[in-house]
PDB file of C-alpha atoms in Angstrom:
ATOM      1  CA  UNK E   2       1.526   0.933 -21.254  1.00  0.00           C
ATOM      2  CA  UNK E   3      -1.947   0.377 -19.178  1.00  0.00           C
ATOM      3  CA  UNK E   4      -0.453   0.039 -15.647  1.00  0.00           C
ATOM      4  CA  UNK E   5       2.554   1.308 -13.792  1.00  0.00           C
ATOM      5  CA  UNK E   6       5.901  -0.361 -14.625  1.00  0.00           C
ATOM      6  CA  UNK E   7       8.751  -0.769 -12.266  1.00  0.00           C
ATOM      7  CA  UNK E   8      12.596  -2.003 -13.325  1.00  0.00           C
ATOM      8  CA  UNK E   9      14.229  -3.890 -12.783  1.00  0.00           C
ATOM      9  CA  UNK E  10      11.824  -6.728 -10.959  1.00  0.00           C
ATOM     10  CA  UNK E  11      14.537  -8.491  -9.270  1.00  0.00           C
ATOM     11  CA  UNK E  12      17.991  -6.810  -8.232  1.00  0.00           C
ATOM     12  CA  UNK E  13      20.630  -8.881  -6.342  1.00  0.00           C
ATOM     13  CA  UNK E  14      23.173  -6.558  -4.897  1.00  0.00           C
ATOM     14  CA  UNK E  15      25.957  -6.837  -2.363  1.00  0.00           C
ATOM     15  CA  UNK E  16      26.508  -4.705   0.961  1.00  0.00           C
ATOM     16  CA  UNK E  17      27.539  -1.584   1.035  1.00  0.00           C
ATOM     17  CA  UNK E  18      26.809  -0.989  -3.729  1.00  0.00           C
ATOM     18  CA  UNK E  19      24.205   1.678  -4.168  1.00  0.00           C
ATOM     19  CA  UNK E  20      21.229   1.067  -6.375  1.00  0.00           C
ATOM     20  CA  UNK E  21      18.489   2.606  -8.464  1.00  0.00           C
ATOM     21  CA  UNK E  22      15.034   1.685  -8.525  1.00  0.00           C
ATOM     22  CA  UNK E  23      12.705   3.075 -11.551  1.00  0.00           C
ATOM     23  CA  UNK E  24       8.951   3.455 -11.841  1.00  0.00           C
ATOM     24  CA  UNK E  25       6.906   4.702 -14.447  1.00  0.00           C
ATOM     25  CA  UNK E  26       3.701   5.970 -13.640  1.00  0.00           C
ATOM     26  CA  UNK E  27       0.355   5.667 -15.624  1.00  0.00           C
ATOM     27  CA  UNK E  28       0.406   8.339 -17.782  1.00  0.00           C
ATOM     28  CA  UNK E  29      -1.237  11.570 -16.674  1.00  0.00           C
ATOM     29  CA  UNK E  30      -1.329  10.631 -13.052  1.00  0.00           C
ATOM     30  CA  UNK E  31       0.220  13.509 -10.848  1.00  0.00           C
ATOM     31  CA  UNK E  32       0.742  11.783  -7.796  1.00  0.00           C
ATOM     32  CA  UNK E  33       3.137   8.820  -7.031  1.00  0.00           C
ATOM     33  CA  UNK E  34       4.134   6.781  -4.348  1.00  0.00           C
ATOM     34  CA  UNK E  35       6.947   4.544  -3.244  1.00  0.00           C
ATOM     35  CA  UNK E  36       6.514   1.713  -0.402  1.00  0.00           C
ATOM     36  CA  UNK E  37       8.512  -0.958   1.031  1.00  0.00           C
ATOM     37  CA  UNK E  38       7.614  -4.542   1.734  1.00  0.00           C
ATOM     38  CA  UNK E  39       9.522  -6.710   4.476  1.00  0.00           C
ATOM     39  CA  UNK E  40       9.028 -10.506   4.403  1.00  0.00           C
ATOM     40  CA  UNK E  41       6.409 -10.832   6.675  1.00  0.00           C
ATOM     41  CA  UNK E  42       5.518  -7.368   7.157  1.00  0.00           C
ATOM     42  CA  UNK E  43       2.920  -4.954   6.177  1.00  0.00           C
ATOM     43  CA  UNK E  44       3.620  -2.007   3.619  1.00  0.00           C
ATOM     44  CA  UNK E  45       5.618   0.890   4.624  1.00  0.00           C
ATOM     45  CA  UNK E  46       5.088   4.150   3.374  1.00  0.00           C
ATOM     46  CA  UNK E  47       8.376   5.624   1.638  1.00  0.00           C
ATOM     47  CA  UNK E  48       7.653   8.856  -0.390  1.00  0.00           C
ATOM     48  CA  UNK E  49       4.951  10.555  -1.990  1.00  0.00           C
ATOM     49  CA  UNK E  50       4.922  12.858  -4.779  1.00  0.00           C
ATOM     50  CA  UNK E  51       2.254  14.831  -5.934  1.00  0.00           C
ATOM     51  CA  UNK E  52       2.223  17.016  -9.119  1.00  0.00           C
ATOM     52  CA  UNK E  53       5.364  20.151  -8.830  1.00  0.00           C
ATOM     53  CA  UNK E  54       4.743  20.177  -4.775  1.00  0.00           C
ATOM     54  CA  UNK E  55       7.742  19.792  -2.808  1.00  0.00           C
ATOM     55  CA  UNK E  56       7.184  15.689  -2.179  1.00  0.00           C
ATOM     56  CA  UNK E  57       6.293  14.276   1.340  1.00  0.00           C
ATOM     57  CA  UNK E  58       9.578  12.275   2.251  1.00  0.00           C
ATOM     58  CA  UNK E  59       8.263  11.416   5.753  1.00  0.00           C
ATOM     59  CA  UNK E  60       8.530   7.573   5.383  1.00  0.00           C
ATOM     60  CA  UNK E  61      12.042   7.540   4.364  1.00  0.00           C
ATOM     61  CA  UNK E  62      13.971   5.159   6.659  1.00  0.00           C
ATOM     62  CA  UNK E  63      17.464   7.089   6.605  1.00  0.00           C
ATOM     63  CA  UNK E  64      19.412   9.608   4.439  1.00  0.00           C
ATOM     64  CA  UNK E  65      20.753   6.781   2.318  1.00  0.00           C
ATOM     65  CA  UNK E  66      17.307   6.599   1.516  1.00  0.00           C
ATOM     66  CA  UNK E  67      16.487   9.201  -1.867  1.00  0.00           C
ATOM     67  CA  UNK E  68      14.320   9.864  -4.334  1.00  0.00           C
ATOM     68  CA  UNK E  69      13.477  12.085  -7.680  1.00  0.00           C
ATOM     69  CA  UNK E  70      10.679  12.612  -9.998  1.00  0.00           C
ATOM     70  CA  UNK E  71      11.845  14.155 -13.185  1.00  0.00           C
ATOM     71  CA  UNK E  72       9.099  15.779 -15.288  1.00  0.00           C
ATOM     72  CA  UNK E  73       6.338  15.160 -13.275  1.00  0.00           C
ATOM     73  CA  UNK E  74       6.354  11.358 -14.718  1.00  0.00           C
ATOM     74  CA  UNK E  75       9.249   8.496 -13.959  1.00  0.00           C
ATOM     75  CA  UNK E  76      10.677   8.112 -10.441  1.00  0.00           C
ATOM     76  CA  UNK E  77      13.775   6.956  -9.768  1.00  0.00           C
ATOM     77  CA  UNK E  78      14.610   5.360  -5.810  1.00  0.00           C
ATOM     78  CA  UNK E  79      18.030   5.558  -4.905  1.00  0.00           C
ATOM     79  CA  UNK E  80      19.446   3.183  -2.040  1.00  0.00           C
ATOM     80  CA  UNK E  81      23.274   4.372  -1.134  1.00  0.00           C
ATOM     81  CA  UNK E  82      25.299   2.045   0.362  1.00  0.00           C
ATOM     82  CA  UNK E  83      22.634  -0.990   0.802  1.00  0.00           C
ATOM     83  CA  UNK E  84      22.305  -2.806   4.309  1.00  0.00           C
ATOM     84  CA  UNK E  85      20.649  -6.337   4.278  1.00  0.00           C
ATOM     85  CA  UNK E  86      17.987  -4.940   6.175  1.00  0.00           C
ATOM     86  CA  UNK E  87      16.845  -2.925   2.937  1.00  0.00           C
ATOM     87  CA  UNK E  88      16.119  -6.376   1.650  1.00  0.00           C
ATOM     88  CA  UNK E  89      12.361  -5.948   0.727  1.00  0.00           C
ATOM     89  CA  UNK E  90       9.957  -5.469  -2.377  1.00  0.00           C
ATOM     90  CA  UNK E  91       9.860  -1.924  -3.460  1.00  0.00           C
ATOM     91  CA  UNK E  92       6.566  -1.134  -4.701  1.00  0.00           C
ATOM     92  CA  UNK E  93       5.120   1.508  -6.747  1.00  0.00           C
ATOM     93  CA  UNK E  94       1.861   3.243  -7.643  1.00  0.00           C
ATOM     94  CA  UNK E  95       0.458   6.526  -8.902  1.00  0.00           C
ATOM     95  CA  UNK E  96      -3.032   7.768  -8.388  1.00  0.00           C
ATOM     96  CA  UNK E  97      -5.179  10.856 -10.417  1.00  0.00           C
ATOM     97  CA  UNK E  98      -5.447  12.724  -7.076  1.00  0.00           C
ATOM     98  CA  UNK E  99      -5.963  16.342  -7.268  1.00  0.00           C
ATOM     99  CA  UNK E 100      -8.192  15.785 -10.171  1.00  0.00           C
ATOM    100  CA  UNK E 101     -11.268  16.066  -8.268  1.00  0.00           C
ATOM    101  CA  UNK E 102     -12.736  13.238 -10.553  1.00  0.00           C
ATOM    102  CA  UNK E 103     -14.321  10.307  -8.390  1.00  0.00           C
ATOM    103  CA  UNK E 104     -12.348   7.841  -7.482  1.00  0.00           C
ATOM    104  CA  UNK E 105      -8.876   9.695  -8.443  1.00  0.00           C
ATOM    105  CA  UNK E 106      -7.302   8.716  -4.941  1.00  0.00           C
ATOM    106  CA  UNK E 107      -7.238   4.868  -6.183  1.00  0.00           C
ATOM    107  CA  UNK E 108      -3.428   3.944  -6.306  1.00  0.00           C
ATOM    108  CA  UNK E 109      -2.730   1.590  -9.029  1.00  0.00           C
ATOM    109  CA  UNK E 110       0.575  -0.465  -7.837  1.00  0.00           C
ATOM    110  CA  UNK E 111       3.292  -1.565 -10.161  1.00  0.00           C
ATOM    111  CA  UNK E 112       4.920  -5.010  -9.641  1.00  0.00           C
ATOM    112  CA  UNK E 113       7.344  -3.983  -7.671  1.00  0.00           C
ATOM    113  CA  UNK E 114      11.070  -4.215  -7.551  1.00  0.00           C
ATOM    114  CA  UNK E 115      12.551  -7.482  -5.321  1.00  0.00           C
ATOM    115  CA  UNK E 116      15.774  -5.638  -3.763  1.00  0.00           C
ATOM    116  CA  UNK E 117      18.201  -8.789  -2.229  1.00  0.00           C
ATOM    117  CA  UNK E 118      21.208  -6.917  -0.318  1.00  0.00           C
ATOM    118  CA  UNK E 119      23.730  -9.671   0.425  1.00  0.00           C
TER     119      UNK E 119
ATOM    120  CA  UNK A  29       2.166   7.330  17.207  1.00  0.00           C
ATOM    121  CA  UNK A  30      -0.787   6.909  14.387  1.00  0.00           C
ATOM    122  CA  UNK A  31      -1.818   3.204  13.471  1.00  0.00           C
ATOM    123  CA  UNK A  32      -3.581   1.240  11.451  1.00  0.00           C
ATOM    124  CA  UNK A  33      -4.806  -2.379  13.492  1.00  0.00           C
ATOM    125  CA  UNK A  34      -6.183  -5.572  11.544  1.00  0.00           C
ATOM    126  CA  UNK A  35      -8.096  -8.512  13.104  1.00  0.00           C
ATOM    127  CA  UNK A  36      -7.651 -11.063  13.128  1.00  0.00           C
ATOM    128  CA  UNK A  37      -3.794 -11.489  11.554  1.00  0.00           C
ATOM    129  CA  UNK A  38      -4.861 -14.717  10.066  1.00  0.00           C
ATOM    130  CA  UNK A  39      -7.984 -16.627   9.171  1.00  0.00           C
ATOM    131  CA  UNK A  40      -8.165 -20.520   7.920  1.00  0.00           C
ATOM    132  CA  UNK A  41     -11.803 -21.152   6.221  1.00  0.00           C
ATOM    133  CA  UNK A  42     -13.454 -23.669   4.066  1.00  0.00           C
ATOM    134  CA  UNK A  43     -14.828 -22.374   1.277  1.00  0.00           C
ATOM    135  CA  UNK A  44     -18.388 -21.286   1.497  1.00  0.00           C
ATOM    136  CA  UNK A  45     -17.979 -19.901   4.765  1.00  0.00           C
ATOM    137  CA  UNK A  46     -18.665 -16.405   5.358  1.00  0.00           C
ATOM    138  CA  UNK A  47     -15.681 -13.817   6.707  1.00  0.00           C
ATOM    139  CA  UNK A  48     -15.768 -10.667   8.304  1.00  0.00           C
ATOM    140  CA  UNK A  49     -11.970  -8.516   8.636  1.00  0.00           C
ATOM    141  CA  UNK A  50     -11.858  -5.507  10.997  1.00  0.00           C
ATOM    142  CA  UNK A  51      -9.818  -2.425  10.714  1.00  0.00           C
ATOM    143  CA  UNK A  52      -9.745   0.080  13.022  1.00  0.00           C
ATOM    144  CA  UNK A  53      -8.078   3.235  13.316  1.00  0.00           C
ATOM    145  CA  UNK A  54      -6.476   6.178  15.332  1.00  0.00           C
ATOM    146  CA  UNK A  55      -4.824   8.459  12.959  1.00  0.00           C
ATOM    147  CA  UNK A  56      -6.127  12.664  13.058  1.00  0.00           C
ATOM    148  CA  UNK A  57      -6.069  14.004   9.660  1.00  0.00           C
ATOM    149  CA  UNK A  58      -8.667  11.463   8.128  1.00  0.00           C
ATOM    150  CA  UNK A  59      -9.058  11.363   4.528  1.00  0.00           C
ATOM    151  CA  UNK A  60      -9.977   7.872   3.528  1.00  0.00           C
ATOM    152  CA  UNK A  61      -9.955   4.216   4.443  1.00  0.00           C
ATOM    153  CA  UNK A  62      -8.763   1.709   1.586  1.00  0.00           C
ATOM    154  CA  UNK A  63      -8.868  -1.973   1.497  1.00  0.00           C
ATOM    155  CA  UNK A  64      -6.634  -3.890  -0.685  1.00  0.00           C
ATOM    156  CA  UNK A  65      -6.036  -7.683  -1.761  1.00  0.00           C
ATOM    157  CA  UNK A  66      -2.672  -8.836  -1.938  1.00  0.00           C
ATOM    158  CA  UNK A  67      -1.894 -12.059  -3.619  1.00  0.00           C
ATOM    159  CA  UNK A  68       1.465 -11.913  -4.984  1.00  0.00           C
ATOM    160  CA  UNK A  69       3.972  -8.937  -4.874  1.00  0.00           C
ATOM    161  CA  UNK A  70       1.693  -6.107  -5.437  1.00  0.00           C
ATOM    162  CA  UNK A  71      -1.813  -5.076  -3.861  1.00  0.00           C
ATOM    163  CA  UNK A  72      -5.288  -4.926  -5.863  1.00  0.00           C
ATOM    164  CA  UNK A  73      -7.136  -2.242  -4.863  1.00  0.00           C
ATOM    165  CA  UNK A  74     -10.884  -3.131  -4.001  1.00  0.00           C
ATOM    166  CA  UNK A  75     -12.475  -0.007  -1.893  1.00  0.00           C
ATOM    167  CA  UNK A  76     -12.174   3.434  -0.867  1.00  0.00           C
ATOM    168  CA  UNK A  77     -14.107   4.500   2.333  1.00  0.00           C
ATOM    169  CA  UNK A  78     -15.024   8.299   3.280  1.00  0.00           C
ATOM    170  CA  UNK A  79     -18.081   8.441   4.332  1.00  0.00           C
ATOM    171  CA  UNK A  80     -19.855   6.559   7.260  1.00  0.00           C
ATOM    172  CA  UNK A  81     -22.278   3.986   6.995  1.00  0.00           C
ATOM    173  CA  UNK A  82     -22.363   3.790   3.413  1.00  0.00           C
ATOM    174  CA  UNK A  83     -21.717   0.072   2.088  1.00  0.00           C
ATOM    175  CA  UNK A  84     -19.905   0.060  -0.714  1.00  0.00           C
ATOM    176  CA  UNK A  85     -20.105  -3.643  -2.645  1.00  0.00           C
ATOM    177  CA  UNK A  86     -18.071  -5.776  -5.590  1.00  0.00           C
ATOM    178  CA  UNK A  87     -19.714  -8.974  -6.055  1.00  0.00           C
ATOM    179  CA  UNK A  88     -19.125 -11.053  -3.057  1.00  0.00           C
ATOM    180  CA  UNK A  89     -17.131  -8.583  -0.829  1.00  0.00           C
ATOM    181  CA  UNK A  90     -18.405  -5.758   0.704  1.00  0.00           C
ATOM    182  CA  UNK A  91     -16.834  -3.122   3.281  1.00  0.00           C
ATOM    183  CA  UNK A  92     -18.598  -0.064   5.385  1.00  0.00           C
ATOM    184  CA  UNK A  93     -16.921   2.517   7.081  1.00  0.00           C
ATOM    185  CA  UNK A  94     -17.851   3.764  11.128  1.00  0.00           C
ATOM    186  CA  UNK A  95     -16.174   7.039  11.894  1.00  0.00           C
ATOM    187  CA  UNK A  96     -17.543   7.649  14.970  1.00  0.00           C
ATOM    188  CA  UNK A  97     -15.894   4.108  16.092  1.00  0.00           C
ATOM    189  CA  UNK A  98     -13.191   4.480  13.946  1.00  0.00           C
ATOM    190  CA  UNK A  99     -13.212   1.372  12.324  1.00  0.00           C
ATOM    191  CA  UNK A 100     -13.825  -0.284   9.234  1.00  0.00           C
ATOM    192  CA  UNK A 101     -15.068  -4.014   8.606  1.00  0.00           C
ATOM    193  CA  UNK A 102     -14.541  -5.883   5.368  1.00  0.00           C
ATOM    194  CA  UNK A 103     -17.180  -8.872   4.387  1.00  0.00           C
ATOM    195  CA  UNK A 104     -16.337 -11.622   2.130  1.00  0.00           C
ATOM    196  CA  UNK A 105     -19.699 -13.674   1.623  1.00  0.00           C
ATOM    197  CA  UNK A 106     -19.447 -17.801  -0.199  1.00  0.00           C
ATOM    198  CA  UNK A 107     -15.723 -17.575  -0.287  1.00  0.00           C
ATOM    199  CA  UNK A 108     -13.673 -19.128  -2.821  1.00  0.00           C
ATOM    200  CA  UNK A 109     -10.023 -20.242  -2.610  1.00  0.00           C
ATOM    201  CA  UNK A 110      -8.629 -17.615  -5.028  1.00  0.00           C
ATOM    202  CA  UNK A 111     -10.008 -15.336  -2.402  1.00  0.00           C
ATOM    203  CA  UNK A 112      -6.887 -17.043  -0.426  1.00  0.00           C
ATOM    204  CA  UNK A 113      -4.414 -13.875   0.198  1.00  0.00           C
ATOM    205  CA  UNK A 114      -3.693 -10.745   2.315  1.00  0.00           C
ATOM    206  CA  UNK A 115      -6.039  -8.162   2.892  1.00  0.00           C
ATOM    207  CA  UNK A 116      -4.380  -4.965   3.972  1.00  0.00           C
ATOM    208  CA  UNK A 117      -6.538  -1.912   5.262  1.00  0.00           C
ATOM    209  CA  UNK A 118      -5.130   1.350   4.556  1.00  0.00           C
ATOM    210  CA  UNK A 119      -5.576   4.725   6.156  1.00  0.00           C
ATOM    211  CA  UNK A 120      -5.257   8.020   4.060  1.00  0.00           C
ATOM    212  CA  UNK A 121      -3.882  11.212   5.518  1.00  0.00           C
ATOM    213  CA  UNK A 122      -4.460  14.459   4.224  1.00  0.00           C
ATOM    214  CA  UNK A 123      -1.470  16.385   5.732  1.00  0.00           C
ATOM    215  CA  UNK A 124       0.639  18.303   3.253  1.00  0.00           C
ATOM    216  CA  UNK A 125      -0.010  15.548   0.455  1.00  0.00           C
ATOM    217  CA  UNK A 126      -1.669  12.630   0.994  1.00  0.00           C
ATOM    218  CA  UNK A 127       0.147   9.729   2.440  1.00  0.00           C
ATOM    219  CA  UNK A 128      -1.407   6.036   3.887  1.00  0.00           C
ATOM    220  CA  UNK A 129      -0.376   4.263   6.685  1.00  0.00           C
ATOM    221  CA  UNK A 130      -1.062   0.763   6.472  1.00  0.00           C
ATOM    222  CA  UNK A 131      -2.162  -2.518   8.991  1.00  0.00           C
ATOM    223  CA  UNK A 132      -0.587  -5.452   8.787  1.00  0.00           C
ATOM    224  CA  UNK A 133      -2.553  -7.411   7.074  1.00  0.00           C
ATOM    225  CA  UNK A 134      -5.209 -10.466   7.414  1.00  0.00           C
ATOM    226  CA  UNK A 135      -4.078 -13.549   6.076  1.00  0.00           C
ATOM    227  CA  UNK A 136      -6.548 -15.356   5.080  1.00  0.00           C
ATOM    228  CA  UNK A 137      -6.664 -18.808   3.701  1.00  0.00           C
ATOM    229  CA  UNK A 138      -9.361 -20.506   1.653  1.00  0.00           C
ATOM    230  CA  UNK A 139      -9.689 -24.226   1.668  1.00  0.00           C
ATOM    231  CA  UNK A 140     -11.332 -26.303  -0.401  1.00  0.00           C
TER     232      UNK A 140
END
């Protein structure tokens, strides 16, 4: 495809069940990124990986919080043992950086994954 | 701790009008400042920022960077109401990757 895809785009879950979230990058793009969006609330950094780099897992909220790129392409977000407050819109996006080309830092987002812990 | 502050948080207009959204700064490790448009669930990017007083322009919006001040502003000239949504201003690190810390937002709302 053109853009970054995430699945699935809504996930109802109850309190306490783990999940998976999946995004697939635009193709070629080495670095990805996952954020979190609270009703109401600005987005919040997550993870970032870029190309075979050990990735940058500052934003992660807790350890239930994971995360794994295999093959330098799809991402998978794992959420053990959900709270309600992980209730949010997981977004997303992958950028050329590293490239050098102009404009490579421009994240393109996905639509994002609509996470409902209940 | 580093952040990212918009201004204001929300803006009513009719259309027509001209806007103007601030964004400043106080992060170390600069690398870039981004502006995005969010309408639904996931943002539209519109600029990337690194260098200072260099307007960068898309049709009607237009955004310049100050990184002496720290700030950036982001100008929205004969608005329209499908330029109703959030506009989020993003800061990029460059620590060991590259990760962004983003504002809140400005919503802003576009009547007819």
């Amino acid at each position: 495809g053109a853009g970054v895809s995430q699945s699935p785009s809504n996930k109802v879950t109850e309190k306490g069940k783990d999940v998976e979230l999946r995004c697939d990058p635009i193709s070629g793009h080495t670095a990805l990124y996952w954020y979190r969006q609270r009703l109401g609330q600005g987005l919040e950094f997550l993870i970032y990986f870029q190309g075979n780099s050990a990735p940058d897992k500052s934003g992660l909220p807790s350890d239930r919080f994971s995360a794994e790129r295999t093959g330098g392409s799809v991402s998978t977000l794992t959420i053990q043992r959900t709270q309600q407050e992980d209730s949010a819109v997981y977004l997303c996006a992958s950028s050329l950086v590293g490239s050098g080309l102009v404009g490579a830092d421009t994240q393109y987002f996905g639509p994002g994954t609509r996470l409902t812990v209940l | 701790e580093d952040k990212v502050v918009q201004s204001p948080l929300s803006l009513v207009v009719h259309e027509g009008d001209t806007v103007t959204l601030n964004c400043s700064y106080e992060v170390t490790n600069f690398r870039s400042l981004l502006w995005y448009k969010q309408e639904k669930k996931a943002p539209t990017f519109l600029f990337m920022l690194t260098s200072s007083g260099i307007e960068k322009k898309s049709g009607r919006l237009s955004s310049i960077l100050d990184k002496k001040e720290l700030f950036s502003i982001l100008n929205i000239t004969a608005t329209q109401t499908g330029d109703s949504a959030i506009y989020l201003c993003a800061e990029g690190r460059d620590n060991y990757g590259q990760n962004f810390v983003f504002g809140p937002g400005t919503r802003l709302s576009v009547l007819p």
